[in-house]
Amino acid sequence: MPPASGDEIETLIATMARLPGLGPRSARRIVLHLIRRRAGQMAQLAALMASVAESARECLVCGNITQSDICPICEDPARATGEICVVTDVADLWALERGRAFRGRYHVLGGSLSALDEIGPEDLRIPQLIARIAEENVTEVILALSATVEGQTTAHYIAEALAPTGVAVTGLAQGVPLGGELDYLDDGTITAALRARRRL
């Protein structure tokens, strides 16, 4: 295999810089690190990326990223708790799984309702969610959506759509984070915390 030209290296850096969380300087450092270890890390990374590009797909049930038609969470009978946690995208699902606090199943919408971006209910996986309610004997739907206007609009739409099913629809608590100091919080967070207050 011929060595990479300077143009190819610059193209690789520019491509890496477009990844979330990376800029030109970080991308340059990563590429340089990989080139210096191309016999080990770079070759292994390239092989893994090619393999994942070939095999990655959406779970037919929940929309999670997996390498088979049904993801391990949906296949796990212990996760059939009757609870479905609805998230905007797969990154949110992975974040919740890191916390290991939720042991039910998920449903990935694939975005939020947005009139500005012309994203309507038919563009999201809302019909599939409604279908799952009866199929999986769901007792509670947890809406783990962002506190943005789009996220809350989506939550209200789903709650109304699920009202005829009789299933309990809940949302994540919002307010002061653990270890947070009021002086450093924005007005919206403080207002949400006051509204969600509880007896001690």
mmCIF file of C-alpha atoms in Angstrom:
data_model
loop_
_atom_site.group_PDB
_atom_site.id
_atom_site.type_symbol
_atom_site.label_atom_id
_atom_site.label_comp_id
_atom_site.label_asym_id
_atom_site.label_seq_id
_atom_site.Cartn_x
_atom_site.Cartn_y
_atom_site.Cartn_z
ATOM 1 C CA MET A 1 0.000 0.000 0.000
ATOM 2 C CA PRO A 2 1.525 3.383 -0.970
ATOM 3 C CA PRO A 3 2.119 5.886 1.837
ATOM 4 C CA ALA A 4 -0.455 8.612 2.364
ATOM 5 C CA SER A 5 0.312 11.886 0.617
ATOM 6 C CA GLY A 6 0.315 15.235 2.377
ATOM 7 C CA ASP A 7 -3.035 16.015 0.753
ATOM 8 C CA GLU A 8 -4.573 12.799 2.121
ATOM 9 C CA ILE A 9 -3.288 13.564 5.611
ATOM 10 C CA GLU A 10 -4.766 17.073 5.450
ATOM 11 C CA THR A 11 -8.045 15.611 4.206
ATOM 12 C CA LEU A 12 -8.047 13.153 7.112
ATOM 13 C CA ILE A 13 -7.442 15.994 9.577
ATOM 14 C CA ALA A 14 -10.222 18.079 8.015
ATOM 15 C CA THR A 15 -12.593 15.089 8.151
ATOM 16 C CA MET A 16 -11.755 14.392 11.807
ATOM 17 C CA ALA A 17 -12.259 18.072 12.646
ATOM 18 C CA ARG A 18 -15.890 17.807 11.521
ATOM 19 C CA LEU A 19 -16.626 15.193 14.199
ATOM 20 C CA PRO A 20 -18.599 16.379 17.269
ATOM 21 C CA GLY A 21 -16.370 17.669 20.037
ATOM 22 C CA LEU A 22 -13.296 17.996 17.833
ATOM 23 C CA GLY A 23 -11.778 21.050 16.223
ATOM 24 C CA PRO A 24 -8.836 21.456 13.836
ATOM 25 C CA ARG A 25 -6.208 21.408 16.603
ATOM 26 C CA SER A 26 -7.626 18.316 18.333
ATOM 27 C CA ALA A 27 -8.027 16.549 14.988
ATOM 28 C CA ARG A 28 -4.402 17.326 14.063
ATOM 29 C CA ARG A 29 -3.147 15.890 17.379
ATOM 30 C CA ILE A 30 -5.239 12.732 16.985
ATOM 31 C CA VAL A 31 -4.120 12.132 13.401
ATOM 32 C CA LEU A 32 -0.476 12.672 14.343
ATOM 33 C CA HIS A 33 -0.851 10.242 17.258
ATOM 34 C CA LEU A 34 -2.405 7.609 14.971
ATOM 35 C CA ILE A 35 0.232 8.027 12.265
ATOM 36 C CA ARG A 36 2.995 7.506 14.800
ATOM 37 C CA ARG A 37 1.281 4.274 15.845
ATOM 38 C CA ARG A 38 -0.064 3.257 12.455
ATOM 39 C CA ALA A 39 1.156 -0.344 12.684
ATOM 40 C CA GLY A 40 -0.982 -0.932 15.769
ATOM 41 C CA GLN A 41 -3.692 1.558 16.645
ATOM 42 C CA MET A 42 -4.340 3.092 13.218
ATOM 43 C CA ALA A 43 -4.612 -0.227 11.396
ATOM 44 C CA GLN A 44 -6.860 -1.665 14.119
ATOM 45 C CA LEU A 45 -9.037 1.470 14.167
ATOM 46 C CA ALA A 46 -9.385 1.443 10.377
ATOM 47 C CA ALA A 47 -10.428 -2.236 10.424
ATOM 48 C CA LEU A 48 -12.945 -1.647 13.226
ATOM 49 C CA MET A 49 -14.434 1.384 11.472
ATOM 50 C CA ALA A 50 -14.814 -0.572 8.232
ATOM 51 C CA SER A 51 -16.486 -3.426 10.112
ATOM 52 C CA VAL A 52 -18.892 -1.145 11.989
ATOM 53 C CA ALA A 53 -19.718 0.764 8.799
ATOM 54 C CA GLU A 54 -20.711 -2.556 7.239
ATOM 55 C CA SER A 55 -22.668 -4.058 10.133
ATOM 56 C CA ALA A 56 -24.218 -1.182 12.154
ATOM 57 C CA ARG A 57 -27.974 -0.782 11.826
ATOM 58 C CA GLU A 58 -31.011 0.450 13.739
ATOM 59 C CA CYS A 59 -32.834 -1.957 16.030
ATOM 60 C CA LEU A 60 -36.162 -2.758 14.387
ATOM 61 C CA VAL A 61 -37.949 -2.391 17.736
ATOM 62 C CA CYS A 62 -36.477 0.615 19.542
ATOM 63 C CA GLY A 63 -34.145 2.362 17.079
ATOM 64 C CA ASN A 64 -30.942 1.777 19.066
ATOM 65 C CA ILE A 65 -27.722 1.234 17.093
ATOM 66 C CA THR A 66 -26.825 -2.450 16.993
ATOM 67 C CA GLN A 67 -25.201 -5.068 14.782
ATOM 68 C CA SER A 68 -28.271 -7.299 14.551
ATOM 69 C CA ASP A 69 -31.936 -6.732 13.754
ATOM 70 C CA ILE A 70 -32.889 -6.571 17.446
ATOM 71 C CA CYS A 71 -30.606 -4.940 20.022
ATOM 72 C CA PRO A 72 -29.522 -6.735 23.237
ATOM 73 C CA ILE A 73 -31.740 -4.471 25.389
ATOM 74 C CA CYS A 74 -34.898 -5.394 23.485
ATOM 75 C CA GLU A 75 -33.930 -9.081 23.470
ATOM 76 C CA ASP A 76 -33.309 -9.191 27.228
ATOM 77 C CA PRO A 77 -36.434 -10.647 28.925
ATOM 78 C CA ALA A 78 -35.386 -9.052 32.223
ATOM 79 C CA ARG A 79 -35.853 -5.619 30.607
ATOM 80 C CA ALA A 80 -39.544 -6.335 29.880
ATOM 81 C CA THR A 81 -40.642 -4.342 32.933
ATOM 82 C CA GLY A 82 -43.580 -2.618 31.245
ATOM 83 C CA GLU A 83 -41.631 0.652 31.204
ATOM 84 C CA ILE A 84 -40.467 2.369 28.015
ATOM 85 C CA CYS A 85 -38.137 5.359 28.213
ATOM 86 C CA VAL A 86 -38.526 7.646 25.187
ATOM 87 C CA VAL A 87 -35.385 9.528 24.095
ATOM 88 C CA THR A 88 -34.567 11.886 21.255
ATOM 89 C CA ASP A 89 -31.574 10.016 19.867
ATOM 90 C CA VAL A 90 -29.231 7.109 20.531
ATOM 91 C CA ALA A 91 -26.722 9.307 22.394
ATOM 92 C CA ASP A 92 -29.414 9.924 25.042
ATOM 93 C CA LEU A 93 -30.072 6.183 25.330
ATOM 94 C CA TRP A 94 -26.370 5.498 25.847
ATOM 95 C CA ALA A 95 -26.182 8.257 28.489
ATOM 96 C CA LEU A 96 -29.046 6.686 30.451
ATOM 97 C CA GLU A 97 -27.476 3.244 30.177
ATOM 98 C CA ARG A 98 -24.211 4.586 31.626
ATOM 99 C CA GLY A 99 -26.106 5.553 34.777
ATOM 100 C CA ARG A 100 -27.536 2.020 35.153
ATOM 101 C CA ALA A 101 -30.597 3.476 36.910
ATOM 102 C CA PHE A 102 -33.197 2.425 34.319
ATOM 103 C CA ARG A 103 -33.790 -1.281 33.720
ATOM 104 C CA GLY A 104 -36.689 -1.138 31.272
ATOM 105 C CA ARG A 105 -36.652 -0.687 27.506
ATOM 106 C CA TYR A 106 -36.204 2.338 25.267
ATOM 107 C CA HIS A 107 -37.707 4.019 22.242
ATOM 108 C CA VAL A 108 -35.581 6.349 20.096
ATOM 109 C CA LEU A 109 -37.599 9.043 18.303
ATOM 110 C CA GLY A 110 -34.845 10.106 15.912
ATOM 111 C CA GLY A 111 -35.333 13.824 16.565
ATOM 112 C CA SER A 112 -37.769 16.391 17.951
ATOM 113 C CA LEU A 113 -40.781 18.149 16.491
ATOM 114 C CA SER A 114 -39.701 21.410 14.874
ATOM 115 C CA ALA A 115 -41.835 23.672 12.712
ATOM 116 C CA LEU A 116 -38.713 25.646 11.761
ATOM 117 C CA ASP A 117 -36.961 22.549 10.426
ATOM 118 C CA GLU A 118 -40.217 21.105 9.027
ATOM 119 C CA ILE A 119 -40.010 17.999 11.240
ATOM 120 C CA GLY A 120 -43.496 16.681 11.950
ATOM 121 C CA PRO A 121 -44.796 13.621 13.811
ATOM 122 C CA GLU A 122 -44.593 11.518 10.656
ATOM 123 C CA ASP A 123 -40.841 12.174 10.486
ATOM 124 C CA LEU A 124 -40.258 10.690 13.949
ATOM 125 C CA ARG A 125 -40.828 7.184 15.341
ATOM 126 C CA ILE A 126 -44.013 8.197 17.178
ATOM 127 C CA PRO A 127 -46.374 5.770 15.343
ATOM 128 C CA GLN A 128 -44.036 2.884 16.226
ATOM 129 C CA LEU A 129 -44.149 3.952 19.887
ATOM 130 C CA ILE A 130 -47.944 3.919 19.918
ATOM 131 C CA ALA A 131 -47.916 0.456 18.331
ATOM 132 C CA ARG A 132 -45.550 -0.846 21.025
ATOM 133 C CA ILE A 133 -47.898 0.178 23.852
ATOM 134 C CA ALA A 134 -50.340 -2.651 23.124
ATOM 135 C CA GLU A 135 -47.810 -5.146 21.769
ATOM 136 C CA GLU A 136 -45.526 -5.070 24.825
ATOM 137 C CA ASN A 137 -48.116 -4.576 27.597
ATOM 138 C CA VAL A 138 -46.571 -1.213 28.516
ATOM 139 C CA THR A 139 -47.693 0.349 31.803
ATOM 140 C CA GLU A 140 -45.537 3.507 31.846
ATOM 141 C CA VAL A 141 -43.909 5.707 29.225
ATOM 142 C CA ILE A 142 -41.114 7.921 30.556
ATOM 143 C CA LEU A 143 -40.444 10.945 28.364
ATOM 144 C CA ALA A 144 -36.708 11.642 28.782
ATOM 145 C CA LEU A 145 -36.652 14.546 26.351
ATOM 146 C CA SER A 146 -34.663 17.771 26.509
ATOM 147 C CA ALA A 147 -35.957 20.869 28.284
ATOM 148 C CA THR A 148 -35.838 22.865 25.025
ATOM 149 C CA VAL A 149 -38.918 24.238 23.286
ATOM 150 C CA GLU A 150 -38.701 21.446 20.699
ATOM 151 C CA GLY A 151 -38.248 18.767 23.356
ATOM 152 C CA GLN A 152 -41.196 19.945 25.425
ATOM 153 C CA THR A 153 -43.396 20.359 22.323
ATOM 154 C CA THR A 154 -42.570 16.757 21.413
ATOM 155 C CA ALA A 155 -43.337 15.595 24.964
ATOM 156 C CA HIS A 156 -46.760 17.294 24.963
ATOM 157 C CA TYR A 157 -47.607 15.832 21.549
ATOM 158 C CA ILE A 158 -46.684 12.298 22.663
ATOM 159 C CA ALA A 159 -48.596 12.661 25.934
ATOM 160 C CA GLU A 160 -51.735 13.678 24.027
ATOM 161 C CA ALA A 161 -51.252 10.893 21.470
ATOM 162 C CA LEU A 162 -50.943 8.295 24.253
ATOM 163 C CA ALA A 163 -53.874 9.602 26.325
ATOM 164 C CA PRO A 164 -56.426 7.211 24.734
ATOM 165 C CA THR A 165 -54.258 4.191 25.631
ATOM 166 C CA GLY A 166 -54.549 4.819 29.376
ATOM 167 C CA VAL A 167 -50.822 4.242 29.891
ATOM 168 C CA ALA A 168 -49.094 6.374 32.540
ATOM 169 C CA VAL A 169 -46.942 9.086 30.938
ATOM 170 C CA THR A 170 -44.210 10.631 33.090
ATOM 171 C CA GLY A 171 -41.278 12.984 32.539
ATOM 172 C CA LEU A 172 -37.847 13.430 34.062
ATOM 173 C CA ALA A 173 -37.555 15.793 37.017
ATOM 174 C CA GLN A 174 -35.904 19.115 36.262
ATOM 175 C CA GLY A 175 -34.167 21.521 38.588
ATOM 176 C CA VAL A 176 -31.105 21.897 40.789
ATOM 177 C CA PRO A 177 -28.434 19.270 39.966
ATOM 178 C CA LEU A 178 -26.661 17.323 42.688
ATOM 179 C CA GLY A 179 -23.862 19.466 44.081
ATOM 180 C CA GLY A 180 -25.242 22.561 42.344
ATOM 181 C CA GLU A 181 -25.230 26.023 43.925
ATOM 182 C CA LEU A 182 -28.139 28.374 43.248
ATOM 183 C CA ASP A 183 -25.841 31.301 42.515
ATOM 184 C CA TYR A 184 -24.463 29.493 39.442
ATOM 185 C CA LEU A 185 -27.797 28.322 37.981
ATOM 186 C CA ASP A 186 -29.777 30.052 35.256
ATOM 187 C CA ASP A 187 -33.242 31.488 35.918
ATOM 188 C CA GLY A 188 -35.033 28.727 33.979
ATOM 189 C CA THR A 189 -33.432 25.968 36.038
ATOM 190 C CA ILE A 190 -34.293 27.706 39.320
ATOM 191 C CA THR A 191 -37.898 28.214 38.182
ATOM 192 C CA ALA A 192 -38.205 24.544 37.183
ATOM 193 C CA ALA A 193 -36.753 23.475 40.543
ATOM 194 C CA LEU A 194 -39.273 25.603 42.435
ATOM 195 C CA ARG A 195 -42.186 24.164 40.483
ATOM 196 C CA ALA A 196 -40.955 20.597 41.035
ATOM 197 C CA ARG A 197 -40.399 21.056 44.758
ATOM 198 C CA ARG A 198 -41.369 18.205 47.121
ATOM 199 C CA ARG A 199 -41.948 17.681 50.826
ATOM 200 C CA LEU A 200 -38.831 16.709 52.819
#
